[in-house]
Short mmCIF file of C-alpha atoms in Angstrom, two decimals:
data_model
loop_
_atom_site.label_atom_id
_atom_site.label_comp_id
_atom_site.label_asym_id
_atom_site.label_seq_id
_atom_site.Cartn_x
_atom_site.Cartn_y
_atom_site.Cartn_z
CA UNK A 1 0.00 0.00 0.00
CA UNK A 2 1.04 3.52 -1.16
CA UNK A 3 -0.11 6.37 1.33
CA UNK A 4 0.04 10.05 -0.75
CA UNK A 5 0.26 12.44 1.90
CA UNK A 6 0.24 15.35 -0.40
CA UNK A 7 2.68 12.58 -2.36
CA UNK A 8 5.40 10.54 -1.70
CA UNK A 9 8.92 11.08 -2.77
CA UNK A 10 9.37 8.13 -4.79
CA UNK A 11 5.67 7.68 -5.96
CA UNK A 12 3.51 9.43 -8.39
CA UNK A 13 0.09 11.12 -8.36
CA UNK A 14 -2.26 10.07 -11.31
CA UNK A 15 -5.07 12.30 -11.61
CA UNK A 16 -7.71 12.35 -14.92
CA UNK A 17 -10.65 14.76 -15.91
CA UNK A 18 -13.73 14.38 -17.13
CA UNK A 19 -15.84 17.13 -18.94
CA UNK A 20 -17.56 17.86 -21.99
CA UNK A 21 -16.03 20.10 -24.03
CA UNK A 22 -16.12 23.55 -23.65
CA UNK A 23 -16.25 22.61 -19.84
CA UNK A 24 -12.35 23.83 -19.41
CA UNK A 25 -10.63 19.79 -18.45
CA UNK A 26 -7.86 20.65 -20.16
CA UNK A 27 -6.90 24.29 -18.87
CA UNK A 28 -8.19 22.18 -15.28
CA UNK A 29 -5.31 20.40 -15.65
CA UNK A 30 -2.64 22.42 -17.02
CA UNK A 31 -3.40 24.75 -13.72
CA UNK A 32 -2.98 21.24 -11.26
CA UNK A 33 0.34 20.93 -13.43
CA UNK A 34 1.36 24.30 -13.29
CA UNK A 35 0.68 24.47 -9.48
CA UNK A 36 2.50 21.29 -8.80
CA UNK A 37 5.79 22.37 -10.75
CA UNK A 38 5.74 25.77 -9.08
CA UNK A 39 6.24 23.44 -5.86
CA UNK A 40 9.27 22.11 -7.13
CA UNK A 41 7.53 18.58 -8.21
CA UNK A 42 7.84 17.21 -11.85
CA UNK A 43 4.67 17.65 -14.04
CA UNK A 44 2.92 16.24 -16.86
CA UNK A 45 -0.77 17.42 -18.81
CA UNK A 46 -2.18 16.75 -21.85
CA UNK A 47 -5.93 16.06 -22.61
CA UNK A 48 -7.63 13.63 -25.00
CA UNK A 49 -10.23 14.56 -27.04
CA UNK A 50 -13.07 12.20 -29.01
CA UNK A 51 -15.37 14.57 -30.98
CA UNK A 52 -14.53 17.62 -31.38
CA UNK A 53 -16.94 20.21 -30.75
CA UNK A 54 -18.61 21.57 -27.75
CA UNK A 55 -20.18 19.24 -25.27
CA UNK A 56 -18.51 15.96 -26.70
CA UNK A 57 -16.95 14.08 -23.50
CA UNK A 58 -13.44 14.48 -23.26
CA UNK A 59 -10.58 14.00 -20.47
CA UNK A 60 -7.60 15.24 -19.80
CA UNK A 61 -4.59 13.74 -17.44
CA UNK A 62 -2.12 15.08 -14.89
CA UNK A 63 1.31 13.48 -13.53
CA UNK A 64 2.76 14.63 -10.46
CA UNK A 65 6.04 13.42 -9.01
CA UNK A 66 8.72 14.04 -6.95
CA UNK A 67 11.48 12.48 -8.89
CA UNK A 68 11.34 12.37 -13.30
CA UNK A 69 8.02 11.04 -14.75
CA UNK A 70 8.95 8.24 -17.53
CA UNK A 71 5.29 7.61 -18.06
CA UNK A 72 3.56 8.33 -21.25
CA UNK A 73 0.12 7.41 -22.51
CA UNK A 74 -3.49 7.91 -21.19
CA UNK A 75 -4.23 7.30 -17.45
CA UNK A 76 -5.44 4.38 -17.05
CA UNK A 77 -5.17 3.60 -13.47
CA UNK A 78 -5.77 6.92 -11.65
CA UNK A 79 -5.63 7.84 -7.90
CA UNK A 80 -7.88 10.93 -8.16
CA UNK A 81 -10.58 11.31 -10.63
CA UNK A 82 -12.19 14.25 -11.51
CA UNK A 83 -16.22 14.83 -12.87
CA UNK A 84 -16.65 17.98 -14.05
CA UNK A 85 -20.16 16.82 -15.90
CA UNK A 86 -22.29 14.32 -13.56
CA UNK A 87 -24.33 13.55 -16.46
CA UNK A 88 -21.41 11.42 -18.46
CA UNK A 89 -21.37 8.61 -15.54
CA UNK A 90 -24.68 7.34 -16.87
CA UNK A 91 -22.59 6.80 -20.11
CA UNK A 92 -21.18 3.73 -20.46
CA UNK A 93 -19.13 4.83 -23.11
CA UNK A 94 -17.70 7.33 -21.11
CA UNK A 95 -16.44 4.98 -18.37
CA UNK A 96 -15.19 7.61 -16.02
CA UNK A 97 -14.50 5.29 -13.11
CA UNK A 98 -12.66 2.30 -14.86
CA UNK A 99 -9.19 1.80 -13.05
CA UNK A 100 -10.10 2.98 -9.67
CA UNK A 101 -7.57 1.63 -7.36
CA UNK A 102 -8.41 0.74 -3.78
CA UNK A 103 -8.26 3.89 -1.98
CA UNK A 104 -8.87 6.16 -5.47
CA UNK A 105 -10.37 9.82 -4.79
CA UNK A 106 -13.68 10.49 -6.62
CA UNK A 107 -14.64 14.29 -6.95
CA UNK A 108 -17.93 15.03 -8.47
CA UNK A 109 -19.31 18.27 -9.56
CA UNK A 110 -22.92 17.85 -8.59
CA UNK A 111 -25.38 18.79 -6.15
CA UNK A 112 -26.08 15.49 -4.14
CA UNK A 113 -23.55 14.87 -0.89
CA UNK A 114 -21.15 12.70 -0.75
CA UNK A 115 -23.15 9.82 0.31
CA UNK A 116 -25.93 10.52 -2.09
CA UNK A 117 -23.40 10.46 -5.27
CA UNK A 118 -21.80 7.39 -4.09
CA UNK A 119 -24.95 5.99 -3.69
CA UNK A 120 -26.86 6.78 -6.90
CA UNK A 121 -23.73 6.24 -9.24
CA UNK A 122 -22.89 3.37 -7.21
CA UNK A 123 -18.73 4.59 -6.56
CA UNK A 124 -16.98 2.46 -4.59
CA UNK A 125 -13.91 4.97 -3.76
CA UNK A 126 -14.20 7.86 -1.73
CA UNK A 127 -16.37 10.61 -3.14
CA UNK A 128 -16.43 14.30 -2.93
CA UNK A 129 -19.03 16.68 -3.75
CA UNK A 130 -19.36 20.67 -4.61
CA UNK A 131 -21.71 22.39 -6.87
CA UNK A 132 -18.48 23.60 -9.58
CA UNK A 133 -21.44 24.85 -11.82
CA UNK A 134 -23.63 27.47 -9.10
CA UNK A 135 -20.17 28.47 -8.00
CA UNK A 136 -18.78 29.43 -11.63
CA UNK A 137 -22.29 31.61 -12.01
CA UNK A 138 -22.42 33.22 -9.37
CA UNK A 139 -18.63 34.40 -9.42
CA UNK A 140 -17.87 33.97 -13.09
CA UNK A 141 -21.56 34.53 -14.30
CA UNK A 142 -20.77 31.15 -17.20
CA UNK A 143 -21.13 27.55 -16.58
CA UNK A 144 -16.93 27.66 -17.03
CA UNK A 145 -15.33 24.97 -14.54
CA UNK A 146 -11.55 24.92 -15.87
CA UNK A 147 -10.37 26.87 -13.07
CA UNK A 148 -12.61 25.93 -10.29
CA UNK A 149 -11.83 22.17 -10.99
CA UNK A 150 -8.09 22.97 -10.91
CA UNK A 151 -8.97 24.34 -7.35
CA UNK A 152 -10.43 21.29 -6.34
CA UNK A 153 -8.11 18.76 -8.01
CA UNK A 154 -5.31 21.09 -6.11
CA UNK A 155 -6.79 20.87 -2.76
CA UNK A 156 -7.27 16.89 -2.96
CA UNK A 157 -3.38 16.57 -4.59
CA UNK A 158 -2.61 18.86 -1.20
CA UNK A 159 -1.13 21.86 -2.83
CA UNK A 160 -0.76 25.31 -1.59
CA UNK A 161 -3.16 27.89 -2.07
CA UNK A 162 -0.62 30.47 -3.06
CA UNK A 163 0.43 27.95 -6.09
CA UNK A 164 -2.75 27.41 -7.30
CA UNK A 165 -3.40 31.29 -7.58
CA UNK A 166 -0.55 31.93 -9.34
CA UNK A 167 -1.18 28.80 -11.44
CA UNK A 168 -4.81 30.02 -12.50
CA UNK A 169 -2.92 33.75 -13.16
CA UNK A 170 -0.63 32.12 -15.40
CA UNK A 171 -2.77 29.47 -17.37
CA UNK A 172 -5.71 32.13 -17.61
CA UNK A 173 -3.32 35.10 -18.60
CA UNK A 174 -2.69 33.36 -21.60
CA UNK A 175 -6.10 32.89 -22.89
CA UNK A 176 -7.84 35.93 -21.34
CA UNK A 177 -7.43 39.92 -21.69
CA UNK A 178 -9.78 40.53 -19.58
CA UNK A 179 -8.22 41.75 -16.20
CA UNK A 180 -11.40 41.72 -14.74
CA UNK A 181 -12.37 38.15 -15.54
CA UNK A 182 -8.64 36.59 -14.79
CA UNK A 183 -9.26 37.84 -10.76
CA UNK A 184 -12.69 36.22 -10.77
CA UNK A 185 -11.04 33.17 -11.92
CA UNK A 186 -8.15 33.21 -9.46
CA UNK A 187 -10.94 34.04 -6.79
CA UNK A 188 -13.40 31.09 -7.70
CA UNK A 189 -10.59 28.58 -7.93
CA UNK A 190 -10.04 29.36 -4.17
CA UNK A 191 -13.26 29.54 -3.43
CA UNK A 192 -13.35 25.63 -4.44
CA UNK A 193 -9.57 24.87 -3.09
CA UNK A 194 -10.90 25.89 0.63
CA UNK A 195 -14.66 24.89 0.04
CA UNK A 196 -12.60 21.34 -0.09
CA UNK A 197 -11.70 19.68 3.34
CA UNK A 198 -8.38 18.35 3.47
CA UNK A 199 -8.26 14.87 2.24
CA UNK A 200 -6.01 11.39 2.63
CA UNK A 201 -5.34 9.69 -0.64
CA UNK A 202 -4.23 6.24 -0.24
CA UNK A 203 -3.65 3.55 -3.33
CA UNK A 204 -2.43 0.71 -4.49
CA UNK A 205 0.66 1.15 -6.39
CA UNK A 206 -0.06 0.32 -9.94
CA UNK A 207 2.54 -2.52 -11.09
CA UNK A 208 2.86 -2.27 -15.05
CA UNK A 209 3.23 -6.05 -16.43
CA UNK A 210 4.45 -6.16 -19.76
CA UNK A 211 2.55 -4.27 -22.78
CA UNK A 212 -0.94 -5.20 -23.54
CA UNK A 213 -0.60 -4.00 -27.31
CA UNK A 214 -1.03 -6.04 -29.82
CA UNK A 215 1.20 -5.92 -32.88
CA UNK A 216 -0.62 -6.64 -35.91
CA UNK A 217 1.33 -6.77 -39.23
CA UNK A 218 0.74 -4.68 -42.58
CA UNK A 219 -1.26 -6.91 -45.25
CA UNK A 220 -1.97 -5.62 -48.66
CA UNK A 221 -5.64 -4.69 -49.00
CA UNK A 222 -6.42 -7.47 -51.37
CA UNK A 223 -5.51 -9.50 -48.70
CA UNK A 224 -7.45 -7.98 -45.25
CA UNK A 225 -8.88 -4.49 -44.80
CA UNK A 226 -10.85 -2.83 -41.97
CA UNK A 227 -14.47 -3.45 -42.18
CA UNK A 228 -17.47 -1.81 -40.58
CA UNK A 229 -20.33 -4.12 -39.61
CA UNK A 230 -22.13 -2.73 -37.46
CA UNK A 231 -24.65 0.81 -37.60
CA UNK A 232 -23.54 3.95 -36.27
CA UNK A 233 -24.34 5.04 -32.31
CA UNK A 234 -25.95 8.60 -33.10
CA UNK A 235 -29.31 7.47 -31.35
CA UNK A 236 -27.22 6.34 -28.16
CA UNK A 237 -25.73 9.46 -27.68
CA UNK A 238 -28.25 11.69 -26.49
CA UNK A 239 -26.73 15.18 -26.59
CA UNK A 240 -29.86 16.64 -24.03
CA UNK A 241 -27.54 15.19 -21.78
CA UNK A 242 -24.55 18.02 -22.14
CA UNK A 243 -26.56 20.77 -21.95
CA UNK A 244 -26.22 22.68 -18.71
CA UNK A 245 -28.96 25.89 -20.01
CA UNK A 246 -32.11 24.85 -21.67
CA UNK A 247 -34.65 27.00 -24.07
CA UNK A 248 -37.78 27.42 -22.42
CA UNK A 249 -40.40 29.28 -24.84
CA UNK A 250 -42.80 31.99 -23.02
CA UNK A 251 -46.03 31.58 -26.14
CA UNK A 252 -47.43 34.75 -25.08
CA UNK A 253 -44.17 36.91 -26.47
CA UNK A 254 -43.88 34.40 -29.39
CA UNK A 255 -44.30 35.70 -32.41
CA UNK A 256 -44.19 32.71 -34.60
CA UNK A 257 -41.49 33.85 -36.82
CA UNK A 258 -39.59 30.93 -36.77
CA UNK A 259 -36.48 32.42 -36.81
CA UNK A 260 -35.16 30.13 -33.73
CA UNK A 261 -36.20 26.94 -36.09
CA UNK A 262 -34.19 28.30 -38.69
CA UNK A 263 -31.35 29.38 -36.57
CA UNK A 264 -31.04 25.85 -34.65
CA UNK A 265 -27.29 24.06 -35.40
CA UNK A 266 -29.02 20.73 -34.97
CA UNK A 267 -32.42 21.03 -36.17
CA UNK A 268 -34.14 20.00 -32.72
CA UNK A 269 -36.90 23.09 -32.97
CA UNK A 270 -40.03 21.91 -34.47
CA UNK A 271 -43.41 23.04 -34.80
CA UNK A 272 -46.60 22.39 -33.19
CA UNK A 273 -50.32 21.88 -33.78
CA UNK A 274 -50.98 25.41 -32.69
CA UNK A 275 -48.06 26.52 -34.82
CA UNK A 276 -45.28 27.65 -31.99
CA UNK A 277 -41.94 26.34 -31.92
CA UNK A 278 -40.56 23.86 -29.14
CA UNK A 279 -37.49 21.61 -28.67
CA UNK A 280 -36.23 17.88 -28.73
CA UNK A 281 -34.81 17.91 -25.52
CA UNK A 282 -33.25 14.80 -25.62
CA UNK A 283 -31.32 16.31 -28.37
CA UNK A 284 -31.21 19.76 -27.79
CA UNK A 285 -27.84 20.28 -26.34
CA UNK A 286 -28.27 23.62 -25.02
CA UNK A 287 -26.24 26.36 -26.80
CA UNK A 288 -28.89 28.58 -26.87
CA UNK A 289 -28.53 30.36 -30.06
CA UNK A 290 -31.96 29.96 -30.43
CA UNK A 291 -32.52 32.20 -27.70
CA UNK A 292 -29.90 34.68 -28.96
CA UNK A 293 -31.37 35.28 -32.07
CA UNK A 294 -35.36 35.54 -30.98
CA UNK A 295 -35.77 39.21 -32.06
CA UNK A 296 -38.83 39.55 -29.39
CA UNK A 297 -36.60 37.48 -26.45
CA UNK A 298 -39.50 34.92 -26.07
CA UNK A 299 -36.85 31.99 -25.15
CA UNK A 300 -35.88 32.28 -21.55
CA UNK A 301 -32.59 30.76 -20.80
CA UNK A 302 -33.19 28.28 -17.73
CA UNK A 303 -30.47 25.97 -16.21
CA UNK A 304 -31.31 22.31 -16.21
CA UNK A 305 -31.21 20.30 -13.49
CA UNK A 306 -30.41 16.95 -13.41
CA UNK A 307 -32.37 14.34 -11.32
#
């Protein structure tokens, strides 16, 4: 058994995100990077993306170590793990909790406690809980996470405050201009940092055993070639699930111009008997253009609430 007190001096932290994108996992874990190098501990980040566009699951990965990291690849076997989006562990494509190690850390943004989480998504690690999106709304006024989540991964890796800060000044100063914006970033990462009781990761040391790859030689295509046989999974993946605003229509301003049905990226505004406009909402995934464009504002913008 490995005990990470903060970490060891011979062992390694392994932490991976999980968001949708747009959601901020990577800059998340560039800032836990950042603030673990400005501690004098070797760092490594890099995200992974499927899809993309915005609200398409993606991860991203952190390496923290007190001696070089000669580790490369995805994170398959993490100590900490991340949620930024509750909704992607009812995905089974997603898998967020495969490789959980005895003693793993499992922070979800979400508002059920601890025991609630653990009991509804069934997690057998430890789980943590904070509402990342009320937080980022009412101090950022967006549904952005990337620094908050850097906050909390910080506070569970058992970093100093005063790196994180000037880990979200740096990451944020490079991909903001607004002054104004940058402090309310550095101030709702700590709000999430201290909102985060201290915590005791302790793990299993992951033994590597040989490569699991498989090499499979060249062939000319007359004599194999990849084949497809089976249909596409575009009615599995219900994109309702990523939004975190949804379009609610108010009939009495509507106009029935249809300008929101024509503006739609994904064609999920139809029309009904009585001739307004409403939404798919299992595939409406909320980036309320529709909304933008109504010229009388008859689309109210209303967060959505998971069950």
């Amino acid at each position: 058994m490995v005990r990470f007190v903060a970490f060891g001096v011979k062992n390694m932290f392994r932490v991976r995100f999980h968001g949708r994108g747009g959601q901020g996992a990577k800059v998340a874990s560039r800032v836990l990077g950042t603030a673990a190098f400005l501690e004098g501990y070797y760092a490594q980040d890099f995200p992974l993306y499927g899809a993309e566009r915005r609200g398409a699951p993606i991860a991203a990965f952190t390496r923290i170590s007190k001696e070089p990291i000669l580790e490369r690849g995805v994170i398959s076997k993490p100590d900490i793990v991340i949620v930024m989006d509750e909704t992607l562990l009812d995905d089974p494509l997603a898998n967020l909790l495969s490789g959980l190690k005895e003693g793993s850390v499992v922070f979800i943004n979400t508002t059920h406690s601890p025991a609630e989480a653990k009991d509804k998504y069934k997690v057998t690690a430890q789980v943590i809980t904070l509402d990342l999106t009320k937080i980022g709304l009412d101090i950022l006024g967006l549904p952005v996470l990337s620094t908050l989540a850097g906050g909390v991964a910080s506070r569970i890796a058992g970093l100093k405050a005063d790196s994180l800060r000037k880990a979200v000044e740096k990451e944020t100063s490079e991909i903001l201009t607004d002054k104004g914006l940058l402090a309310k970033n550095i101030e709702a990462a700590l709000y999430c940092f201290r909102a985060i009781q201290p915590v005791e990761v302790k793990t299993t040391e992951a033994i590597q055993k040989g490569s699991p790859v498989i090499d499979v030689p060249f062939e000319p295509a007359a004599i194999s070639s990849p084949t497809i046989n089976t249909t596409g999974n575009t009615p599995l993946r219900k994109t309702g699930n990523w939004r975190v605003f949804k379009p609610v229509w108010n009939y009495e301003a509507c106009t029935k111009c249809m300008t929101c049905v024509a503006r739609c990226p994904d064609g999920c505004i139809a029309v009904n008997e009585d001739g307004f406009p409403y939404t798919d909402y299992d595939n409406c995934k909320g980036c309320m253009i529709c909304a933008e464009e109504c010229p009388v504002k008859a689309i109210e913008k209303v967060r959505e609430v998971h069950a």
